[in-house]
Coordinates of C-alpha atoms in Angstrom, one line a residue:
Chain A
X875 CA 86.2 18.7 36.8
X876 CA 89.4 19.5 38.5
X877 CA 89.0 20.8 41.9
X878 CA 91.1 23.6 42.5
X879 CA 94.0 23.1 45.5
X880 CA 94.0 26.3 48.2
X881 CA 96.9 28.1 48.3
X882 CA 99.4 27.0 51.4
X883 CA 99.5 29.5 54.1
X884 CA 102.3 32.1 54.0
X885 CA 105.2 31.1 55.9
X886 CA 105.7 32.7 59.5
X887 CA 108.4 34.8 60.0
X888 CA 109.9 33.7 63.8
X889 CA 112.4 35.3 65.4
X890 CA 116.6 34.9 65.1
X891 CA 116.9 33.0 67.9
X892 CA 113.2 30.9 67.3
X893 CA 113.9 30.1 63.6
X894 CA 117.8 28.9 64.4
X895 CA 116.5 26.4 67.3
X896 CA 112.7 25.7 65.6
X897 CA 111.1 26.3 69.2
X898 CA 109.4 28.2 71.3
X899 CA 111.6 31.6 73.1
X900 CA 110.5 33.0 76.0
X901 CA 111.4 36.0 78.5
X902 CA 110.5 36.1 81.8
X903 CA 110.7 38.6 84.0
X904 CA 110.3 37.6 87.9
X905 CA 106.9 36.3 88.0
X906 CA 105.1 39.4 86.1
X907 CA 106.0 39.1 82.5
X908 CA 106.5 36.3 79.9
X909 CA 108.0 37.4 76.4
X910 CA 107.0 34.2 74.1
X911 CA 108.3 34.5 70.5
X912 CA 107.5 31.6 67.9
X913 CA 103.6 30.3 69.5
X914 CA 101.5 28.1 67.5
X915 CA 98.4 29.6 69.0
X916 CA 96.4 29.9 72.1
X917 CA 94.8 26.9 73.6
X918 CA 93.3 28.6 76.6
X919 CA 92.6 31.6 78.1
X920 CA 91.1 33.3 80.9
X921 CA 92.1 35.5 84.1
X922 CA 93.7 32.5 85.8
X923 CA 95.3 30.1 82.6
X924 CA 96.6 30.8 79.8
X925 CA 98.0 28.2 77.5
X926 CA 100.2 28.4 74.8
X927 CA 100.8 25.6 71.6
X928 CA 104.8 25.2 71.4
X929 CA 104.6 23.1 68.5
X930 CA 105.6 19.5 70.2
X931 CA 104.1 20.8 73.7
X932 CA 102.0 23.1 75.6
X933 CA 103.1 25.5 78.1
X934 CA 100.7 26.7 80.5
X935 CA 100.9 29.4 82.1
X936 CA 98.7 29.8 86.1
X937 CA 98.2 32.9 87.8
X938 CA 95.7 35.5 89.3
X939 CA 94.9 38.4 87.1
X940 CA 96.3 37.4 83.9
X941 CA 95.9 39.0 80.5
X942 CA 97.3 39.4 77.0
X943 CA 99.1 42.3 77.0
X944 CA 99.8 42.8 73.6
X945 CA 99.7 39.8 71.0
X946 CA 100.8 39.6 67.1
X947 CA 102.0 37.4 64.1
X948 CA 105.5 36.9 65.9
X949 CA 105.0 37.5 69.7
X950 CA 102.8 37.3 72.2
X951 CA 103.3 39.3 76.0
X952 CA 101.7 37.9 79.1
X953 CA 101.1 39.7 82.2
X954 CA 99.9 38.7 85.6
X955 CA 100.9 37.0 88.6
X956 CA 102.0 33.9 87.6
X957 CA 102.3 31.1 90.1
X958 CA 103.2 28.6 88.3
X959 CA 104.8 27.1 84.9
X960 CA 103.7 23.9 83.5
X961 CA 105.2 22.0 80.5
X962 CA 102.7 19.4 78.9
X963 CA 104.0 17.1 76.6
Chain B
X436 CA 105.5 52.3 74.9
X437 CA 104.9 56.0 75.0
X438 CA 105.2 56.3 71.3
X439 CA 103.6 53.4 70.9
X440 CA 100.5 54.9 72.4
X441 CA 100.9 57.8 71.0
X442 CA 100.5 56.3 67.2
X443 CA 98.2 54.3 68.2
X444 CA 96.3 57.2 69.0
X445 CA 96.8 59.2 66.2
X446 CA 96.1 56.7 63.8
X447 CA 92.9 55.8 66.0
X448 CA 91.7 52.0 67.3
X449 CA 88.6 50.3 68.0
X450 CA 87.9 48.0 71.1
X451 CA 85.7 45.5 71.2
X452 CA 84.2 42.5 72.8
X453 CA 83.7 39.2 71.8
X454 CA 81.4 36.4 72.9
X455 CA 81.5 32.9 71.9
X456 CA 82.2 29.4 72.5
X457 CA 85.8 29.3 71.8
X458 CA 87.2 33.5 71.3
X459 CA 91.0 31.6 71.3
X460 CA 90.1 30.4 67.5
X461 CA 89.7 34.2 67.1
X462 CA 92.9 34.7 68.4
X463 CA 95.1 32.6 66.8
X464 CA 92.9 33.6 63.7
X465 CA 93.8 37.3 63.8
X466 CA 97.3 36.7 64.8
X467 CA 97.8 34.7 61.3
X468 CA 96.4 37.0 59.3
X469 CA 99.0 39.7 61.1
X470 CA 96.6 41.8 62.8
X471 CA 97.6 43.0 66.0
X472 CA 95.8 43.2 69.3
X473 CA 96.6 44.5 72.7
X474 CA 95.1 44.9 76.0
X475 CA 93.3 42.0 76.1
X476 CA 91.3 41.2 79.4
X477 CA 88.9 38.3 80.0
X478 CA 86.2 39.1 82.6
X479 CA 82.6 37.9 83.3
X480 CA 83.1 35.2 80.2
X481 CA 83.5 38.0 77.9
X482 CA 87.1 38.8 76.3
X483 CA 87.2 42.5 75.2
X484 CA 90.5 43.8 73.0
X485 CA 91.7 46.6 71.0
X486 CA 92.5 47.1 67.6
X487 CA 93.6 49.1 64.8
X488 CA 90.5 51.0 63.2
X489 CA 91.3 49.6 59.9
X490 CA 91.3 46.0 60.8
X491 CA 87.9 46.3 61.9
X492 CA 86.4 44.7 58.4
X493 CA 88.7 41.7 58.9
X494 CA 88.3 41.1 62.1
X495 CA 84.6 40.8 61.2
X496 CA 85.4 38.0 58.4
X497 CA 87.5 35.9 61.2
X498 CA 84.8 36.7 63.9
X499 CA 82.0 35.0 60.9
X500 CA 84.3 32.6 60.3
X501 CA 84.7 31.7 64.3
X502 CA 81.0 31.6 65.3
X503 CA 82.0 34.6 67.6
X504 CA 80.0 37.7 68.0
X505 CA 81.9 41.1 68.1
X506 CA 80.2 43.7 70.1
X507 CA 80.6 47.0 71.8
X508 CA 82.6 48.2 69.5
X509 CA 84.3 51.9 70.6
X510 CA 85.9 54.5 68.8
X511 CA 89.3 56.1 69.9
X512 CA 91.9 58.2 68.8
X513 CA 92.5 61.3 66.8
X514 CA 90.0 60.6 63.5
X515 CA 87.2 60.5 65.7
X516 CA 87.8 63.3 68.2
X517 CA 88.1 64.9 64.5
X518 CA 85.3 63.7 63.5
X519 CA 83.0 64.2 66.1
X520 CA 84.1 68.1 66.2
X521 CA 84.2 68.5 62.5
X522 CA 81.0 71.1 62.5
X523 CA 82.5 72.8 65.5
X524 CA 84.5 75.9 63.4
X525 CA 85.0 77.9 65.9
X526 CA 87.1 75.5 68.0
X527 CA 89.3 74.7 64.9
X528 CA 89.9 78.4 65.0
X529 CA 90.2 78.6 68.7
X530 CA 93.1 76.5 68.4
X531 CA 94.7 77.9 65.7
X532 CA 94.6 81.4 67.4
X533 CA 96.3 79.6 70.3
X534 CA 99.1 78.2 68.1
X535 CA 99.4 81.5 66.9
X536 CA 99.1 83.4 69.9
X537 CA 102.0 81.1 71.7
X538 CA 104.4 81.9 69.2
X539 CA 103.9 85.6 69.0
X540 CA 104.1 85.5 72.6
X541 CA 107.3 83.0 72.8
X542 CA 109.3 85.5 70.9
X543 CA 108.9 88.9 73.3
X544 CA 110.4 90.0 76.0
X545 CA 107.9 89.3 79.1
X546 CA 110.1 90.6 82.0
X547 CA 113.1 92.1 82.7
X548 CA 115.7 91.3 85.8
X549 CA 117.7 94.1 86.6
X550 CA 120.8 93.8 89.4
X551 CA 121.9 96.8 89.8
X552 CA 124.1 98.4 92.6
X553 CA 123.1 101.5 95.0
X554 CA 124.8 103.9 92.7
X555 CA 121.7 103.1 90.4
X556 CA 118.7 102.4 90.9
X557 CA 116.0 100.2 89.5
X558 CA 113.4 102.8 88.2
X559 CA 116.6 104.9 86.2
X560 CA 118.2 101.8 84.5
X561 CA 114.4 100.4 83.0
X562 CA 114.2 104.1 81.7
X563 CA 117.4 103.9 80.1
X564 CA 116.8 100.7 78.4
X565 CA 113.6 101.7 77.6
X566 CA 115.0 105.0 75.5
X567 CA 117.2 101.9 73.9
X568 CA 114.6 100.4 72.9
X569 CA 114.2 97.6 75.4
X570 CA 111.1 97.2 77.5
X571 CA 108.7 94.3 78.3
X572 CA 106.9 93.9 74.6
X573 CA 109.4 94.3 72.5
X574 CA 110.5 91.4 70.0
X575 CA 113.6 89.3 71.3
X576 CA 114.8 89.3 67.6
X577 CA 114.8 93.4 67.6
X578 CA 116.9 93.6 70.8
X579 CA 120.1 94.7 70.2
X580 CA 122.2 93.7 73.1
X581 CA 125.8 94.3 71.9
X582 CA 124.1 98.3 70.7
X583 CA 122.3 98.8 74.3
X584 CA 125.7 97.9 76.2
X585 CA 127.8 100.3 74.3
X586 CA 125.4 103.2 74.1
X587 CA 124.1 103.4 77.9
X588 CA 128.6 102.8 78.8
X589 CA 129.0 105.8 76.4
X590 CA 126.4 108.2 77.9
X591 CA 125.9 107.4 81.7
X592 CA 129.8 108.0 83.4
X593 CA 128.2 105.9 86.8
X594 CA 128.4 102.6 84.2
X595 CA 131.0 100.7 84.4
X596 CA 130.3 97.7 82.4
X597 CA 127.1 95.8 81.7
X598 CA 125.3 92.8 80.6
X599 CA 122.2 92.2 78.5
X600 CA 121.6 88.5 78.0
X601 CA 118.3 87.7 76.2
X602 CA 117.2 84.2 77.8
X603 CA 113.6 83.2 75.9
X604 CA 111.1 85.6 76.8
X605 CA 113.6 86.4 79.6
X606 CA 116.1 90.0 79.2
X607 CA 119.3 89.5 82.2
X608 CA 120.6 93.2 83.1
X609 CA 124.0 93.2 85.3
X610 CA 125.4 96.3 85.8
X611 CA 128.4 97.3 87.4
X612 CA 128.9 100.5 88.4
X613 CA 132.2 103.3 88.0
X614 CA 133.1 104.1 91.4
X615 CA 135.6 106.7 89.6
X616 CA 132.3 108.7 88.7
X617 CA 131.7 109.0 92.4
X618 CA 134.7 109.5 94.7
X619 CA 135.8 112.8 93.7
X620 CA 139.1 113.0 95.5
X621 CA 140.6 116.8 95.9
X622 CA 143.8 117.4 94.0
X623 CA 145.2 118.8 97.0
X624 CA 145.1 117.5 100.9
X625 CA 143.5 120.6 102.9
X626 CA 145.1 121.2 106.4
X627 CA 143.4 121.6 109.2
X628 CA 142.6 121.3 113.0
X629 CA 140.2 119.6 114.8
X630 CA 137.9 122.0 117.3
X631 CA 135.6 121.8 120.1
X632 CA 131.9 122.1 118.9
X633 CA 130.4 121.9 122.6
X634 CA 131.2 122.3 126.3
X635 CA 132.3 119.6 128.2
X636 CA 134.8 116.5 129.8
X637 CA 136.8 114.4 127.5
X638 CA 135.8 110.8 127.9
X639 CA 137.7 109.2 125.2
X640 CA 141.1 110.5 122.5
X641 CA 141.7 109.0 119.3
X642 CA 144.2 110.8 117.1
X643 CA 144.8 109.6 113.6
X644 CA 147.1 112.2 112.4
X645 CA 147.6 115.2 114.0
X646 CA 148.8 116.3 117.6
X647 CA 146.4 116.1 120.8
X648 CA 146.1 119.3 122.8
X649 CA 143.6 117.4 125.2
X650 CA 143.6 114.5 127.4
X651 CA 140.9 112.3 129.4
X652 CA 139.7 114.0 131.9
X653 CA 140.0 117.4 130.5
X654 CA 137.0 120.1 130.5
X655 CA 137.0 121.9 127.2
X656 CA 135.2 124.7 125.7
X657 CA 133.5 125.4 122.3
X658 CA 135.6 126.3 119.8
X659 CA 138.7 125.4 121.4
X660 CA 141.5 123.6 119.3
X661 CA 141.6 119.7 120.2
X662 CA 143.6 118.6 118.0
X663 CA 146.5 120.7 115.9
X664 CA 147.5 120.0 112.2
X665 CA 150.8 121.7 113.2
X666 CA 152.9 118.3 114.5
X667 CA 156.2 118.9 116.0
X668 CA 158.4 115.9 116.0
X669 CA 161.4 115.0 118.1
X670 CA 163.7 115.9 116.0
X671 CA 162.5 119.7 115.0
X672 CA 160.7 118.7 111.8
X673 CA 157.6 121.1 112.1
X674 CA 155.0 119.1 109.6
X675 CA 151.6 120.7 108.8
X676 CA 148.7 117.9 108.3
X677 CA 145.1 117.0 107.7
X678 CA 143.9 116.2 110.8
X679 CA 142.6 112.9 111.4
X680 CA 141.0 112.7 115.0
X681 CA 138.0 111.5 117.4
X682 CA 137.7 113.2 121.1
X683 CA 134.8 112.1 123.0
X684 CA 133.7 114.2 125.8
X685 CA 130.4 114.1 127.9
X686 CA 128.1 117.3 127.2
X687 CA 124.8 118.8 128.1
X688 CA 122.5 119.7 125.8
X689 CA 118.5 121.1 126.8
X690 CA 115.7 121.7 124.7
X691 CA 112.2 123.3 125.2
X692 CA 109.4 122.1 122.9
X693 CA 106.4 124.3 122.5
X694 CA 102.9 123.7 121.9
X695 CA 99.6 125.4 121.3
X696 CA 96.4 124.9 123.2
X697 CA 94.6 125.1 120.1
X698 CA 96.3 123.1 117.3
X699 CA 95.1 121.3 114.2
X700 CA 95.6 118.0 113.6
X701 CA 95.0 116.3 109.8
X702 CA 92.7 114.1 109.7
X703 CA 91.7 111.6 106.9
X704 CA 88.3 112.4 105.5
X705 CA 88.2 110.6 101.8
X706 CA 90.7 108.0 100.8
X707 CA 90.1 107.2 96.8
X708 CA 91.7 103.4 95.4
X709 CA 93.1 103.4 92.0
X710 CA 93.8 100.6 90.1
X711 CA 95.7 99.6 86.5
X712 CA 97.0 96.9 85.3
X713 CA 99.7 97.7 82.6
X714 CA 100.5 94.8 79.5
X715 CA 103.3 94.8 77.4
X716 CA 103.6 98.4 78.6
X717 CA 100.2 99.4 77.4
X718 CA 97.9 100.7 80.8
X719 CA 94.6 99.6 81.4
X720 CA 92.4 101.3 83.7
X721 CA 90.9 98.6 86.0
X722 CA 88.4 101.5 88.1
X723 CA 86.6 104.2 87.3
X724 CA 88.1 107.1 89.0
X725 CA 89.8 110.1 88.1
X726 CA 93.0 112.0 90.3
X727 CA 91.4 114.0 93.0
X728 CA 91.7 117.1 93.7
X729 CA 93.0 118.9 96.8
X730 CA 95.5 118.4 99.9
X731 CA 95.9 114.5 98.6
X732 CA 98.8 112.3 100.2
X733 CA 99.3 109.8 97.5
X734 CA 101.1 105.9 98.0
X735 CA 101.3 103.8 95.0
X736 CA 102.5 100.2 95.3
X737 CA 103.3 98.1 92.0
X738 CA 103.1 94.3 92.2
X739 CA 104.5 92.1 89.1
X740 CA 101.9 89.3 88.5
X741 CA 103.6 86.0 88.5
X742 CA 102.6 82.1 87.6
X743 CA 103.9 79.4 89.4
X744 CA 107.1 81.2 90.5
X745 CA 107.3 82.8 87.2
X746 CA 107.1 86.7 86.4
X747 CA 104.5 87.7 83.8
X748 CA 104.8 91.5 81.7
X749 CA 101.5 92.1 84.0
X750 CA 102.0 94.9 86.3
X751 CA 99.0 95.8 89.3
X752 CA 99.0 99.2 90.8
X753 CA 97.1 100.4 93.2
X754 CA 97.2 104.2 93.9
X755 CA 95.6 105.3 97.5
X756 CA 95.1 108.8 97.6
X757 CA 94.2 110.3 101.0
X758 CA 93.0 113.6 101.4
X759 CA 93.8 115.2 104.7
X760 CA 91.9 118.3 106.3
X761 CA 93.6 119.8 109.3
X762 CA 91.0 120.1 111.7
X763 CA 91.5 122.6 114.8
X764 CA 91.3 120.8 118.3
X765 CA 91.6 122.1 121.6
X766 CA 94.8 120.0 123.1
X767 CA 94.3 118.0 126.6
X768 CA 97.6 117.3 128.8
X769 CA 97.5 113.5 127.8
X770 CA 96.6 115.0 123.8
X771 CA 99.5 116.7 124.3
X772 CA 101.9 114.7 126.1
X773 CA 101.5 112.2 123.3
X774 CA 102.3 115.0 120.7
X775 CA 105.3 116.3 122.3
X776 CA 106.8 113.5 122.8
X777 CA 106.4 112.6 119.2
X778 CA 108.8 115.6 118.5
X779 CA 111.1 114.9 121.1
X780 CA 111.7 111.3 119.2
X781 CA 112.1 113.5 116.2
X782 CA 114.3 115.9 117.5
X783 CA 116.7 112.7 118.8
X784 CA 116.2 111.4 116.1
X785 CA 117.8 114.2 114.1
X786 CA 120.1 115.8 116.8
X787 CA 121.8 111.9 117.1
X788 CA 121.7 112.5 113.6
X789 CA 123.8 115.5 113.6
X790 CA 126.3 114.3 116.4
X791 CA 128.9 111.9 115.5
X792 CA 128.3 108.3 117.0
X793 CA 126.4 110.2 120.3
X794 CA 124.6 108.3 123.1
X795 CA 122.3 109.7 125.1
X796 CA 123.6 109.0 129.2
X797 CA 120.5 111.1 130.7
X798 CA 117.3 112.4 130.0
X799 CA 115.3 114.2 131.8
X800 CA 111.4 115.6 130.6
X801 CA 109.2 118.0 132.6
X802 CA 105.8 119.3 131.0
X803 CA 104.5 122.3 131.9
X804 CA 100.9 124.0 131.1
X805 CA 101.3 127.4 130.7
X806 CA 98.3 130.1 129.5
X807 CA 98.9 129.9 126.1
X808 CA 100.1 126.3 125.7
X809 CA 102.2 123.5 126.7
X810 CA 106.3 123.4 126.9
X811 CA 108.2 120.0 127.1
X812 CA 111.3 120.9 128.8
X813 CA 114.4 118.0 128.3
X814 CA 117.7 117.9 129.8
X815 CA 120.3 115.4 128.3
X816 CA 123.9 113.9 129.2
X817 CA 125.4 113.0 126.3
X818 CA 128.6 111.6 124.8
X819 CA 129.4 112.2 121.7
X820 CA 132.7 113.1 119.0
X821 CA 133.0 116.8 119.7
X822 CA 135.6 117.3 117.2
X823 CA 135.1 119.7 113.8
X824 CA 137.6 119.9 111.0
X825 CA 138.8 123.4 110.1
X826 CA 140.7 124.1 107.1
X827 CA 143.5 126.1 108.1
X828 CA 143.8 129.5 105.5
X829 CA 147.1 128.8 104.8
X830 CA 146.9 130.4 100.8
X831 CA 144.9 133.2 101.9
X832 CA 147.6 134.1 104.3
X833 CA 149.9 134.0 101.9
X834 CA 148.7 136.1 99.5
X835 CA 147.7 138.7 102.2
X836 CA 150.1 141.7 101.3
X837 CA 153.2 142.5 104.0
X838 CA 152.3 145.2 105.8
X839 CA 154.7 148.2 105.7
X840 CA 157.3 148.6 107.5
X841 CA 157.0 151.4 110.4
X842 CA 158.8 154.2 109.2
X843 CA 162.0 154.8 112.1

């Protein structure tokens, strides 16, 4: 008996500029507003960290009052005071 | 992000809570399977988020799949308001009245602005457009602007051109009027002198045309010629003109001002309020009361109902008639000091009136009682333009047949 293989997970569409460089693109605005385009996921979240899978690194994100703003298949918007901006590798 | 909310609404979305060990699993979870969330907050250990209605089964599969509970699910947008109404009919048909009823009433004309010159007044040009078929009510569409401007140019001389811009439920009315209709100018200049229309001393000469037969300083009497249409000039041309003149001299003038003892004075005894409001030009009695009968003195005031600065077709008026009785008194002096100096304004009043730019220099009142009444006795300086035009006959004259000849 042959055990049938699952199907491989569509592909994700990522953005021009995400799919040419194969990494994460963000847009931040002062210290209220991160754009991030091409995530692998959330790690962690809660009102002071959020942190975000890049693939080949973490960014984390620390603040007072954050939250998700809005959050689908190709972007994800973070809003909040962010103090800080912290590259894990 | 307005439009965005505003689909989101119409289409109608769910939030939600969820409570678990690790709600990021969920996250990532839903984002694969490319269903959207927003506003997502994380308070008191408990993340609560928002979501299309019809993700709602498959966000139940990831939540089974995550070990998270979803809870407090909530219902928003335009389905449900639908649905929680749907057995209320006669709001359905309340709104659809409304729709209907704003775009009946976006198509009439609500009020009319009328600018009009002296030469016309408010109340005559809304009757003419009225009789043209153009009063608060009637349908924009049926207003025939172009016909209205060429009829009321046609038939009313005092029009000299005028504008009827329909603006929405606004009608613009500029008129301008035809002085033409108005100055009527003689086809021929009259000649004439300038007389003396009261005793006294010449204070002041201004001759436009015409010759001066007085100077400052002069007395005159009435009826004697100030200033002559006949002109001599220097170098023997006789000319006769309309005179053109203003001689100021300082006169006298008395007056005595009688009063009875017993007099009757009116006095209020019933004052009755009317009130209707008038829509679209259809009056609606807003009190019971009929007209009054009887010695009635009647002021009515009209007030245009407006909204925010706006006017509405909704016209208030209130009609107070007062019904006077004259009821005899026996006068006191103060009584009738009061009273007689009431007329003696009025007769100022009017006899500045009939002078020509007069001031009063002097005045001087003495009231006496006498048996049957009171007299108010007033001596005035005053100076004033004593001249009066008259027309010299000169056709009459003319045509006057010559007189025979003494027979020698």
């Amino acid at each position: 008996m042959t055990r049938r293989q699952p199907s491989p997970p569509p592909k994700r569409p990522q953005s021009i500029l995400g799919a040419h460089l194969g990494t994460l693109h963000m847009d931040i605005s002062s210290n209220r507003e991160v754009i991030l385009e091409g995530n692998n996921g959330i790690l962690e979240y809660n009102d002071r960290s959020i942190k975000i899978n890049a693939g080949q690194y973490i960014v984390s994100f620390q603040g007072r009052g954050l939250h998700i703003r809005t959050m689908s298949e190709r972007e994800l918007v973070i809003h909040g005071f962010l103090t800080s901006i912290e590259y894990i590798i | 992000m307005m439009i965005v909310r505003m689909l989101r609404w119409l289409f109608g979305y769910i939030r939600f809570t969820l409570e678990g060990t690790f709600p990021e699993r969920f996250l990532n979870l839903a984002s694969r399977r490319g269903i959207p969330l927003w506003g997502l907050t994380h308070e008191d250990n408990t993340l609560s988020a928002m979501a299309r209605q019809h993700h709602r089964a498959a966000l139940q599969s990831i939540a089974e799949k995550t070990n998270i509970t979803v809870g407090g699910i909530e219902y928003h947008g335009l389905p449900y308001c639908l649905k929680r109404y749907r057995h209320r009919v006669g709001l359905l048909i309340g709104l659809v009245v409304f729709g209907l009823g704003c775009h009946y009433l976006s198509g009439i004309v609500w009020s009319i602005d009328i600018r009009t010159p002296s030469l016309l007044n408010e109340y005559e040009v809304r009757e003419m457009l009225r009789e043209h078929g153009l009063t608060e009510g009637t349908p924009a569409k049926q207003v025939d602007a172009a016909g209205i401007i060429n009829q009321i140019s046609v038939s009313d001389r005092r029009v000299s051109w005028m504008t009827v811009n329909i603006m929405d439920t606004h009608a613009d009315i500029n008129i301008s009027p035809n002085l033409a209709s108005v100055v009527q100018r003689p086809e021929t200049l009259p000649l004439s002198n300038m007389k003396s229309i009261a005793d006294g001393t010449v204070t002041k000469v201004e001759v436009y045309k015409g010759a001066a037969n007085v100077r400052v300083g002069d007395g005159i009497r009435k009826n004697q010629l100030l200033v002559s249409g006949l002109v001599e000039y220097t170098n023997g041309q006789i000319v006769l003109t309309d005179c053109e003149a203003r001689v100021f001299a300082r006169t006298h003038r008395s007056v005595d001002l009688h009063l009875p003892k017993r007099y009757t004075l009116p006095r209020i005894q019933e004052t009755v309020t009317k009130q209707t409001m008038t829509l679209f030009g259809l009056s609606l009695p807003l009190t019971i009361q009929g007209n009054p009968s009887g010695t009635y003195a009647q002021q009515t005031t009209r007030q245009q109902v407006t909204l925010l600065g706006h006017p509405l077709p909704i016209y208030v008026t209130e009609e107070n008639w007062r019904h006077y009785e004259n009821v005899p008194v026996e006068l006191t002096l103060p009584q009738a000091q009061e009273l007689l100096q009431q007329k003696l304004s009025l007769y100022e009043f009017f006899m500045l009136a009939g002078t020509q730019q007069g001031t009063v220099l002097n005045r001087q009142c003495t009231i006496t009682e006498e048996s049957d009444g009171f007299v108010l006795h007033a001596d005035y300086e005053l100076e004033e333009d004593v001249c009066q035009k008259t027309v010299i006959p000169l056709e009459e004259t003319a045509e006057e047949p010559a007189s025979p000849l003494p027979a020698v």
